Amino acid sequence: MPSMASGPAGATTEEREVISVSGLSHAYASSGRTLLVLSEVQLQVRAGSYVALTGDSGEGKSTLLALLGGLQRAQGGELVVAGQDLRRLPSQQMARFRSRTIGFVFQHHCLVESLTALENAALAALINGVSRPEAVARARALLAQVGLLERAGHLPGRLSGGERQRVAVARAMVNRPALILADEPTGNLDERNAQRVMDLIEQLRHEYGATLLVVTHDSSLASRAATTLRLKEGRLEAA
Amino acid sequence: MSWGATFRLALSSLLRRPARSGLTVLGVAVGSALLVALGSIASVAESRAVEHFGKGLPVGAIKVADDAPASWQLQTDDFQLAGHKDLNQDAIRQIRRLPNVRAVVPIQAAPVLVVPPSGDSFGATMAGTDLGLGADSPVSVLAGRLPAAASLTEVAVTQSYLDHTHPGRPPGAAVGEAIQVAEPRVEAPGSEVPFRPRWFRAKVVGVVSQDVAGADLLVPLQQTTAAREWELSGAAAPPGLRGEGSIRSPYSALIVIADSIDTMHGVRVGIDQIGFATSAPEHVLAAVLRYLHVVDIVLVGIGAIAVLLAGLNIANALLTAVRERRREIGVLKAIGARDRDVVRWFLLEATLLGFLGGVAGTLAGLLLAQALALKVSEYLTQQGIPIEALRLQDLPYAVVLLGVGGSWLLALLAAAVPALRAAKMPASEAMAEL
């Protein structure tokens, strides 16, 4: 089983690795059968790196992302993200972990339809306990960075697909996360918008020193990453 | 997530679907309006019945005569007299010491001759009482005001005075009139005249409603005390007149106010044991209140069913919202919202729906009750039972609180299941492929 790890020479393991996965397995029950989607996955990702995760549909890419982001509980193996053992983290602390450590960008922008672009961007900070003025200030700054300050007061229904995804990127960055998990972030966008969104994600990653793990089918998008991994039959291998 | 941020999220979610939110609020308002209207009518009907049978006296009032009671006194509401007995300070002290007695109001009635401005004099009864009692006063003012508490030159008049002097005119017509009053004293046998009057002039300052002593004039107690002293300074009344119009004892009657209608019977028993005849509408009132209570149950039951339907409407609207917002709930949890943040989001939505519906419904219910009360008042007045329509002080605040608070509480209960269902949704709902 390959181990995907890299890091600066001389750094300790804790300093180097933002993701440390060992022997991770996960299965779904479907129509009375057990479907094993992840089997003995090993993965180490150092802080600040950019990793692309590819693989065919149904190979478990999104499941791995959900497990790394604390959206689901792993069934077997070791899973440590940003120093937190996610298999043993209680629910309340898991929610706090997601809020403070992870920035999610989903394939579907997943904005709250009743909130404006600014409110959507500020929402993650408010959930994180940041004061309203501070959350709004951060959201405005991020909307300015993604070029949407003039549309801050617009509801998602009045934004284009690319604009909505840029708001989602701003929301993902508002708590200055250590790890950005992006699940097909350009899957619903045309080439020009896809390019712009990925440029923004990379720019913000650099600015905040975050680690980026992108799940994608898009080989051109995967080629932008320093490391590309492939999930095949539940196992992780170098692409 | 702070309450403020959750409130904004809840409010924006409601505003996103204005038609559905509006219809849900309307449903709550209709239920709440029905509950408040029916509850108000039931409550006012009860207080009107108490007032009607109390004949203007405070609730829980018992009339005490200067007579001993017959042995069957307590079986009836009316006086059952068994011979004169002096009603004096000692009797008042004993009655005041009885449990559940809130106040004892002494009454002194005196026979007088009244000369109104028209000059057509007539025999009348003047009742004196303590006029500084406020809510426990046995009289209610229909026009003008009460005489000053110690005034010997001011009087209030009753409907029977108006019937003599201003038949068919409104009560205010008598206010401001100057009248003369003569208190008679029996002269010794062989005197030039059998009676000698003590005159005083007075100004009519108000018109009152009372059923204390069948009086035409109402004055401070000092005035009737002076009348009694005047009478006692004369000769003994002839046997045929004694007891018919003369002032027999220091007080001719008492009004004893019990704590409540429920304690009225116990107080009456105590007064009976002290040895005085009493009169109170306890039996007739108890029968009427029993019937009204049944009506209460039916009316409030109808209102409660309406509110319950409104609650189901809220539950349905929120369950639909939970289904529609699966992805949003997942995203909220993915970006760090805890289960309790999601519960709070839906409960605040329900609170807004319940509170807005409750306030709107309560206001509508009070207007509806007012309109119905006016109709009922008109009908009963036509039937010879003059009853006032709804007054501000009659508004049953408990029913108003029930309308607003009950709607809110029901909304919260109705939202409990949808809110918990939303909270249990996994954060992975945010990811379409899972």
XYZ file of C-alpha atoms in Angstrom:
673
model
C 0.000 0.000 0.000
C 1.648 3.276 -1.074
C 2.108 6.026 1.441
C 1.786 9.540 0.041
C 3.845 11.773 2.220
C 6.167 14.664 1.755
C 7.447 17.427 3.950
C 10.322 19.750 4.702
C 13.496 18.090 5.878
C 14.080 18.310 9.599
C 10.458 19.048 10.498
C 8.693 16.788 13.037
C 5.853 14.534 11.919
C 3.271 16.684 13.772
C 4.568 19.821 12.062
C 4.765 18.285 8.638
C 1.494 16.389 8.368
C -1.919 17.992 8.314
C -3.479 14.678 7.239
C -2.393 11.322 8.565
C -4.454 8.331 7.467
C -3.570 4.746 8.164
C -5.503 1.580 7.346
C -8.693 3.561 6.690
C -11.651 1.425 5.609
C -15.252 2.375 4.962
C -18.252 0.490 3.619
C -21.885 1.234 2.800
C -24.808 -1.119 3.201
C -26.807 -1.279 -0.001
C -29.770 -3.573 -0.739
C -28.716 -5.958 1.999
C -25.124 -6.064 0.737
C -22.027 -4.384 2.087
C -20.203 -2.235 -0.428
C -16.578 -1.598 0.530
C -15.569 1.798 -0.871
C -12.305 2.411 0.978
C -9.922 -0.353 1.905
C -6.779 0.079 4.007
C -6.100 3.574 2.705
C -2.798 5.148 3.737
C -2.265 8.886 3.261
C 0.005 11.525 4.693
C -0.257 15.107 3.469
C 2.068 17.788 4.666
C 0.869 21.244 5.637
C 0.620 23.744 2.805
C 0.649 21.197 -0.002
C -1.776 20.903 -2.931
C -3.070 17.404 -3.592
C -5.479 16.318 -6.314
C -7.535 13.160 -5.844
C -8.840 11.493 -8.967
C -10.641 8.301 -9.781
C -13.697 6.962 -11.533
C -17.205 7.672 -10.279
C -18.158 5.545 -7.300
C -14.573 4.835 -6.312
C -15.002 6.638 -2.967
C -13.364 10.021 -3.610
C -16.183 12.003 -2.025
C -16.399 9.489 0.812
C -12.712 9.991 1.573
C -13.218 13.750 1.467
C -16.227 13.470 3.814
C -14.196 11.370 6.248
C -11.257 13.790 6.149
C -13.604 16.724 6.731
C -15.419 15.101 9.634
C -18.736 14.910 7.737
C -18.815 11.147 8.313
C -17.287 8.799 10.858
C -14.636 6.381 9.643
C -15.440 2.730 10.343
C -11.888 1.417 10.594
C -8.288 2.582 10.668
C -6.603 5.727 11.939
C -7.607 9.200 10.811
C -5.828 12.260 12.199
C -6.422 15.678 10.653
C -4.705 18.808 11.935
C -3.770 16.917 15.070
C -7.336 15.763 15.786
C -8.132 12.065 15.928
C -11.422 12.169 14.049
C -12.452 8.639 15.009
C -12.586 9.620 18.672
C -13.782 13.204 18.482
C -17.199 13.757 20.126
C -19.932 15.288 17.927
C -19.778 18.771 19.463
C -16.007 18.917 19.039
C -16.316 17.502 15.535
C -18.604 20.424 14.636
C -16.054 22.843 16.108
C -13.285 21.055 14.177
C -15.205 21.477 10.916
C -15.853 25.111 11.665
C -12.294 26.069 12.622
C -10.095 23.742 10.621
C -11.867 22.854 7.375
C -13.000 24.993 4.468
C -15.382 23.098 2.214
C -16.070 23.887 -1.435
C -18.744 21.616 -2.883
C -19.589 20.777 -6.471
C -22.972 22.414 -6.085
C -22.281 25.803 -4.553
C -24.566 24.963 -1.588
C -25.335 28.512 -0.579
C -28.261 29.299 1.704
C -30.809 30.628 -0.764
C -32.414 33.073 1.646
C -29.159 34.827 2.541
C -27.271 37.384 0.467
C -23.784 36.707 -0.898
C -22.290 38.677 2.005
C -24.392 36.832 4.607
C -23.494 33.480 3.071
C -19.803 34.319 3.159
C -20.059 35.545 6.771
C -22.179 32.582 7.915
C -19.268 30.214 8.570
C -17.535 32.847 10.712
C -20.722 33.501 12.689
C -21.096 29.770 13.305
C -17.462 29.784 14.467
C -18.372 32.351 17.131
C -16.771 35.345 15.421
C -18.535 38.615 16.266
C -20.911 39.916 13.614
C -18.870 43.051 12.716
C -15.695 40.979 12.404
C -17.459 38.256 10.386
C -18.951 40.824 8.009
C -15.585 42.577 7.628
C -13.884 39.287 6.769
C -16.671 38.363 4.341
C -16.480 41.734 2.592
C -12.721 41.439 2.220
C -13.047 37.967 0.739
C -15.867 39.007 -1.601
C -13.593 41.811 -2.786
C -10.842 39.263 -3.414
C -13.153 37.048 -5.461
C -14.458 40.107 -7.344
C -17.995 40.089 -6.001
C -18.080 43.018 -3.582
C -20.535 44.860 -5.795
C -22.874 41.877 -5.633
C -22.591 41.433 -1.869
C -26.259 42.230 -1.342
C -27.557 39.838 -3.997
C -29.311 36.597 -3.205
C -27.811 33.414 -4.752
C -30.746 33.197 -7.167
C -29.538 36.395 -8.813
C -25.938 35.222 -9.243
C -24.495 33.143 -12.083
C -23.117 29.642 -11.446
C -19.530 30.931 -11.446
C -20.387 33.786 -9.090
C -22.143 31.441 -6.663
C -19.109 29.179 -6.608
C -16.871 32.176 -5.914
C -19.104 33.094 -2.971
C -18.734 29.479 -1.788
C -14.952 29.873 -2.014
C -15.147 33.075 0.060
C -17.262 31.232 2.634
C -14.750 28.372 2.753
C -11.902 30.799 3.481
C -13.633 33.086 6.004
C -12.372 31.143 9.038
C -8.829 30.902 7.593
C -8.888 27.100 7.586
C -5.818 24.887 7.792
C -7.300 22.495 5.221
C -9.444 23.242 2.164
C -11.429 20.272 0.889
C -12.919 20.847 -2.550
C -15.266 18.286 -4.070
C -15.423 18.792 -7.852
C -15.400 22.579 -7.323
C -15.557 23.266 -11.068
C -17.796 20.374 -12.005
C -20.743 22.621 -12.898
C -18.796 25.452 -14.477
C -17.688 26.290 -17.995
C -13.986 26.318 -18.742
C -13.482 30.054 -18.234
C -15.308 30.094 -14.878
C -13.631 26.854 -13.815
C -10.248 28.402 -14.488
C -11.169 31.533 -12.521
C -12.491 29.603 -9.520
C -9.395 27.395 -9.346
C -7.138 30.445 -9.652
C -8.976 31.987 -6.725
C -8.771 28.861 -4.597
C -5.048 28.547 -5.239
C -4.430 32.235 -4.646
C -6.259 32.160 -1.318
C -4.525 28.913 -0.340
C -1.174 30.598 -0.847
C -2.284 33.686 1.004
C -3.559 31.793 4.056
C -0.974 28.990 3.925
C -3.679 26.338 3.803
C -3.449 22.773 2.551
C -5.662 22.014 -0.458
C -7.135 18.641 -1.348
C -9.222 18.672 -4.517
C -11.381 15.809 -5.734
C -11.738 16.029 -9.492
C -12.383 14.137 -12.698
C -10.741 16.906 -14.651
C -7.194 15.928 -15.643
C -6.202 19.523 -16.420
C -7.323 20.552 -12.954
C -5.469 17.617 -11.412
C -2.341 18.585 -13.266
C -2.193 21.884 -11.359
C -1.600 19.988 -8.097
C 1.872 19.166 -6.762
C 0.710 15.629 -5.979
C -1.996 13.662 -7.759
C -3.433 10.536 -6.189
C -5.882 8.068 -7.648
C -8.496 5.982 -5.891
C -9.046 2.642 -7.535
C -11.034 -0.237 -6.084
C -10.953 1.419 -2.693
C -7.212 1.800 -2.607
C -5.101 4.909 -2.996
C -2.219 5.003 -5.439
C -0.052 7.562 -7.123
C -1.527 8.736 -10.447
C -23.938 30.375 16.356
C -25.395 33.353 18.223
C -29.121 33.884 18.803
C -28.972 37.025 16.659
C -27.399 35.231 13.700
C -29.875 32.344 14.033
C -32.772 34.791 14.244
C -31.669 36.483 11.012
C -31.369 33.093 9.347
C -34.876 32.106 10.551
C -36.378 35.413 9.452
C -34.747 35.274 6.030
C -35.949 31.683 5.586
C -39.530 32.770 6.284
C -39.288 35.764 3.963
C -37.970 33.527 1.215
C -41.389 31.832 1.013
C -43.731 34.748 1.772
C -46.907 33.041 0.558
C -46.363 29.896 2.608
C -45.267 31.866 5.674
C -48.217 34.224 5.313
C -50.707 31.369 5.049
C -49.190 29.638 8.080
C -49.399 32.855 10.114
C -52.987 33.280 8.911
C -53.825 29.751 10.049
C -52.422 30.467 13.514
C -54.221 33.816 13.598
C -57.588 32.238 12.755
C -57.194 29.623 15.488
C -55.991 32.161 18.021
C -58.770 34.628 17.092
C -61.413 31.967 17.604
C -59.936 30.950 20.954
C -59.675 34.546 22.184
C -63.135 35.548 20.941
C -64.868 32.533 22.466
C -62.817 32.741 25.669
C -63.553 36.462 26.028
C -67.263 35.968 25.504
C -67.359 33.126 28.032
C -65.398 35.135 30.587
C -67.441 38.316 30.121
C -70.704 36.359 30.301
C -69.587 35.043 33.685
C -68.674 38.459 35.059
C -71.899 39.945 33.673
C -73.913 37.213 35.408
C -72.140 37.962 38.695
C -72.801 41.687 38.231
C -76.418 41.136 37.243
C -77.240 38.997 40.247
C -75.116 41.171 42.549
C -77.331 44.137 41.534
C -74.468 46.604 41.438
C -72.788 45.415 44.637
C -69.183 44.241 44.603
C -68.528 40.559 43.841
C -68.978 38.485 46.994
C -71.206 41.080 48.699
C -73.624 39.895 51.417
C -76.352 42.151 52.778
C -76.899 41.979 56.538
C -80.160 43.245 58.095
C -80.749 44.570 61.616
C -82.848 41.490 62.269
C -82.184 38.011 63.600
C -82.294 35.221 60.994
C -85.053 32.652 60.668
C -83.850 29.056 61.070
C -84.077 28.422 57.295
C -82.193 31.573 56.377
C -79.225 29.823 54.759
C -81.442 27.790 52.456
C -82.513 30.878 50.540
C -80.860 33.919 48.960
C -83.371 36.420 50.440
C -83.715 37.806 53.959
C -85.629 35.516 56.319
C -86.304 37.765 59.298
C -87.073 36.655 62.842
C -87.369 39.926 64.781
C -85.319 43.111 65.216
C -81.795 42.918 66.528
C -79.537 45.956 67.017
C -76.773 46.177 64.425
C -74.025 48.016 66.303
C -70.251 48.380 66.520
C -69.956 45.164 68.523
C -71.716 43.221 65.751
C -69.462 44.834 63.138
C -66.353 43.829 65.118
C -67.536 40.215 65.345
C -68.299 40.041 61.631
C -64.945 41.631 60.693
C -63.198 38.849 62.602
C -64.812 36.111 60.482
C -62.495 34.333 58.045
C -62.583 35.416 54.378
C -64.195 38.773 55.147
C -62.518 41.467 53.061
C -64.592 44.464 54.166
C -67.630 45.432 56.212
C -69.525 48.501 55.025
C -72.060 49.946 57.472
C -75.288 51.426 56.111
C -77.721 53.686 57.919
C -81.092 54.413 56.337
C -83.278 57.267 57.462
C -86.784 58.328 56.387
C -86.777 61.871 54.986
C -88.922 64.335 53.083
C -87.273 65.602 49.882
C -88.111 68.895 48.217
C -86.622 68.981 44.684
C -86.330 72.226 42.642
C -89.815 71.620 41.216
C -91.252 71.920 44.725
C -93.161 68.614 44.521
C -92.011 67.110 47.810
C -92.127 63.373 48.440
C -91.231 60.919 51.174
C -87.936 59.211 50.565
C -85.226 57.135 52.157
C -81.746 58.526 52.726
C -78.922 55.990 53.008
C -75.644 56.875 54.648
C -72.482 54.856 54.149
C -68.724 55.142 54.141
C -68.001 56.781 50.782
C -64.233 56.408 50.871
C -64.028 52.650 50.252
C -63.031 52.587 46.593
C -63.521 49.152 45.016
C -65.390 47.826 48.047
C -67.972 50.605 47.869
C -71.494 49.193 47.543
C -72.407 51.870 45.000
C -71.401 52.603 41.451
C -71.518 56.052 39.915
C -73.716 56.458 36.817
C -73.191 60.221 36.421
C -71.267 62.970 38.252
C -69.433 61.792 41.359
C -69.916 60.587 44.916
C -70.391 63.147 47.703
C -67.193 64.088 49.539
C -66.584 61.539 52.330
C -67.511 63.879 55.219
C -69.697 66.442 53.452
C -73.036 67.449 54.987
C -74.082 69.506 51.948
C -73.626 67.032 49.109
C -75.834 64.115 48.129
C -76.008 61.567 45.346
C -79.376 60.385 44.078
C -80.581 57.027 42.791
C -82.821 55.878 39.978
C -85.904 56.001 42.239
C -85.256 59.739 42.877
C -84.961 60.264 39.110
C -88.239 58.393 38.591
C -89.908 60.947 40.877
C -88.261 64.078 39.582
C -86.984 63.455 36.041
C -88.991 60.546 34.615
C -87.587 59.359 31.285
C -84.555 61.663 31.347
C -80.906 60.591 31.434
C -79.207 60.281 34.846
C -77.011 63.351 34.295
C -80.107 65.616 34.283
C -80.258 65.705 38.086
C -76.597 66.557 38.651
C -76.087 70.093 39.981
C -79.606 70.505 41.395
C -80.115 72.062 44.829
C -82.595 70.199 47.038
C -83.930 70.485 50.554
C -84.215 67.523 52.862
C -86.241 67.257 56.077
C -85.505 64.662 58.753
C -88.622 64.118 60.923
C -88.688 63.787 64.691
C -91.696 62.546 66.654
C -92.920 65.151 69.089
C -94.343 64.429 72.506
C -98.041 63.653 72.714
C -100.089 66.881 73.028
C -97.584 68.968 71.042
C -98.802 71.344 68.329
C -97.498 69.098 65.591
C -96.891 65.320 65.693
C -93.567 65.654 63.799
C -90.863 68.337 63.715
C -88.383 68.415 60.801
C -84.645 69.152 60.773
C -83.900 70.738 57.400
C -80.692 70.797 55.424
C -79.879 72.020 51.938
C -77.742 69.927 49.639
C -76.425 69.836 46.119
C -76.888 66.743 43.952
C -73.322 65.889 42.839
C -73.947 62.504 41.271
C -76.284 59.708 40.313
C -75.522 56.251 41.660
C -76.724 52.722 41.289
C -77.219 50.767 44.478
C -79.533 48.241 46.043
C -78.464 48.697 49.641
C -81.449 50.103 51.347
C -83.886 50.915 48.575
C -82.715 54.505 49.047
C -83.445 57.624 47.008
C -80.539 59.656 48.388
C -77.020 58.583 49.216
C -75.049 60.618 51.774
C -71.972 60.224 53.979
C -72.600 58.216 57.140
C -72.271 61.372 59.278
C -75.462 62.753 57.750
C -77.597 59.745 58.746
C -75.898 59.565 62.152
C -77.061 63.167 62.711
C -80.546 62.172 61.534
C -80.624 59.291 64.048
C -79.484 61.572 66.884
C -82.225 64.033 65.909
C -84.810 61.272 65.953
C -83.606 59.872 69.274
C -83.832 63.343 70.801
C -87.599 63.288 70.169
C -90.389 61.305 71.774
C -90.908 57.619 71.166
C -92.683 56.923 67.902
C -96.273 55.732 68.128
C -96.521 51.919 68.111
C -97.954 51.905 64.580
C -94.919 53.716 63.160
C -92.069 52.026 65.035
C -90.071 49.851 62.795
C -91.636 51.154 59.595
C -89.594 54.262 59.041
C -87.826 55.017 62.245
C -84.094 54.468 62.790
C -84.101 51.368 64.967
C -80.414 50.633 65.530
C -77.035 52.389 64.992
C -76.831 50.754 61.563
C -79.783 49.606 59.531
C -77.758 47.257 57.347
C -74.257 46.107 56.528
C -72.645 45.091 53.313
C -70.103 42.359 54.027
C -67.677 41.653 51.205
C -66.314 38.108 51.080
C -62.945 37.343 49.437
C -64.670 35.649 46.527
C -67.876 34.028 45.386
C -66.493 30.707 46.600
C -66.116 31.911 50.218
C -69.419 33.773 50.283
C -71.389 30.866 51.752
C -68.915 30.334 54.608
C -69.085 34.016 55.539
C -72.875 33.890 55.415
C -72.856 30.922 57.794
C -70.617 32.876 60.183
C -72.934 35.911 60.172
C -75.911 33.601 60.710
C -74.193 32.148 63.766
C -73.499 35.654 65.114
C -77.246 36.150 64.795
C -78.107 38.351 61.831
C -80.264 37.752 58.769
C -78.436 37.878 55.450
C -79.182 38.100 51.779
C -76.842 37.150 48.923
C -77.389 35.689 45.444
C -75.295 32.619 46.197
C -77.784 29.923 45.171
C -78.989 31.527 41.955
C -75.440 32.542 41.071
C -74.106 29.057 41.682
C -76.764 27.596 39.363
C -76.084 30.153 36.620
C -72.311 29.745 36.938
C -72.686 25.976 36.613
C -74.498 26.402 33.298
C -72.002 29.023 32.144
C -69.140 26.721 33.038
C -70.527 24.088 30.687
C -70.804 26.744 27.974
C -67.185 27.773 28.774
C -65.958 24.242 28.247
C -67.719 23.938 24.903
C -66.558 27.338 23.621
C -62.959 26.967 24.769
C -62.952 23.425 23.383
C -63.936 24.749 19.948
C -61.208 27.399 20.188
C -58.643 24.830 21.301
C -59.437 22.596 18.310
C -58.910 25.597 16.014
C -55.543 26.335 17.629
C -54.580 22.665 17.420
C -55.299 22.705 13.681
C -53.103 25.776 13.415
C -50.360 23.858 15.235
C -50.616 20.995 12.757
C -50.411 23.560 9.968
C -47.137 24.857 11.431
C -45.763 21.335 11.815
C -46.643 20.572 8.198
C -45.063 23.795 6.917
C -41.851 23.146 8.847
C -41.649 19.493 7.822
C -41.915 20.640 4.219
C -39.214 23.216 4.901
C -36.930 20.534 6.363
C -37.400 18.395 3.255
C -36.684 21.349 0.981
C -33.626 22.448 2.928
C -31.828 19.122 3.288
C -28.865 20.459 1.361
C -28.808 23.754 3.280
C -28.966 21.946 6.603
C -26.096 19.709 5.456
C -24.043 22.728 4.420
C -24.675 24.475 7.715
C -23.488 21.404 9.584
C -20.542 20.979 7.209
C -19.336 24.486 8.013
C -19.595 23.845 11.741
C -23.199 24.312 12.887
C -24.057 22.060 15.827
C -27.281 20.104 16.141
C -28.568 22.669 18.615
C -27.934 25.493 16.111
C -30.161 23.703 13.607
C -32.835 23.060 16.274
C -32.688 26.716 17.251
C -33.075 27.786 13.602
C -36.341 25.885 13.191
C -37.676 26.748 16.644
C -37.070 30.433 15.965
C -38.963 30.125 12.700
C -41.830 28.530 14.607
C -41.613 31.241 17.261
C -41.958 33.935 14.636
C -44.901 32.163 13.003
C -46.606 31.489 16.344
C -46.002 34.927 17.798
C -47.094 36.877 14.724
C -50.139 34.652 14.296
C -50.918 34.854 18.010
C -50.750 38.656 18.163
C -52.763 39.128 14.969
C -55.280 36.492 16.040
C -55.660 37.903 19.539
C -56.365 41.394 18.209
C -58.845 39.978 15.693
C -60.414 37.821 18.416
C -60.939 40.811 20.709
C -62.558 42.773 17.892
C -64.771 39.783 17.119
C -65.721 39.449 20.789
C -66.533 43.172 20.913
C -68.772 42.878 17.865
C -70.541 39.791 19.227
C -70.932 41.382 22.672
C -72.554 44.440 21.091
C -75.061 42.228 19.290
C -75.813 40.236 22.457
C -76.136 43.441 24.483
C -78.586 44.885 21.942
C -80.660 41.697 21.991
C -80.769 41.419 25.792
C -81.618 45.104 26.168
C -84.537 44.558 23.771
C -85.569 41.617 25.959
C -85.659 43.872 29.039
C -82.315 42.764 30.476
C -80.096 45.824 30.104
C -76.500 44.603 29.970
C -73.523 46.726 29.009
C -71.404 45.710 26.025
C -67.737 44.764 26.430
C -65.733 47.351 28.369
C -61.953 47.694 28.413
C -61.723 46.608 32.040
C -63.731 43.470 31.201
C -61.092 42.158 28.822
C -59.969 38.843 30.241
C -56.206 39.293 30.284
C -55.716 35.571 30.918
C -57.473 34.856 27.605
C -55.350 37.501 25.844
C -52.194 35.915 27.293
C -53.475 32.502 26.237
C -54.060 33.789 22.702
C -50.494 35.078 22.277
C -48.602 32.764 24.633
C -50.629 29.677 23.726
C -50.067 30.199 19.994
C -46.357 30.664 20.580
C -46.105 27.615 22.820
C -48.106 25.488 20.413
C -45.887 26.637 17.544
C -42.828 25.534 19.519
C -44.385 22.147 20.244
C -45.401 21.758 16.609
C -41.856 22.611 15.531
C -40.222 20.117 17.880
C -40.420 17.116 15.549
C -39.320 18.978 12.370
C -36.499 20.690 14.289
C -35.199 17.421 15.725
C -35.477 15.746 12.340
C -33.468 18.581 10.807
C -30.845 18.376 13.558
C -30.373 14.654 12.969
C -29.610 15.113 9.294
C -26.004 14.212 8.578
C -23.576 16.889 7.516
C -22.800 14.753 4.461
C -26.188 15.864 2.999
C -24.164 18.774 1.684
C -22.404 16.378 -0.723
C -24.778 15.305 -3.433
C -23.005 12.092 -4.292
C -23.101 10.521 -0.858
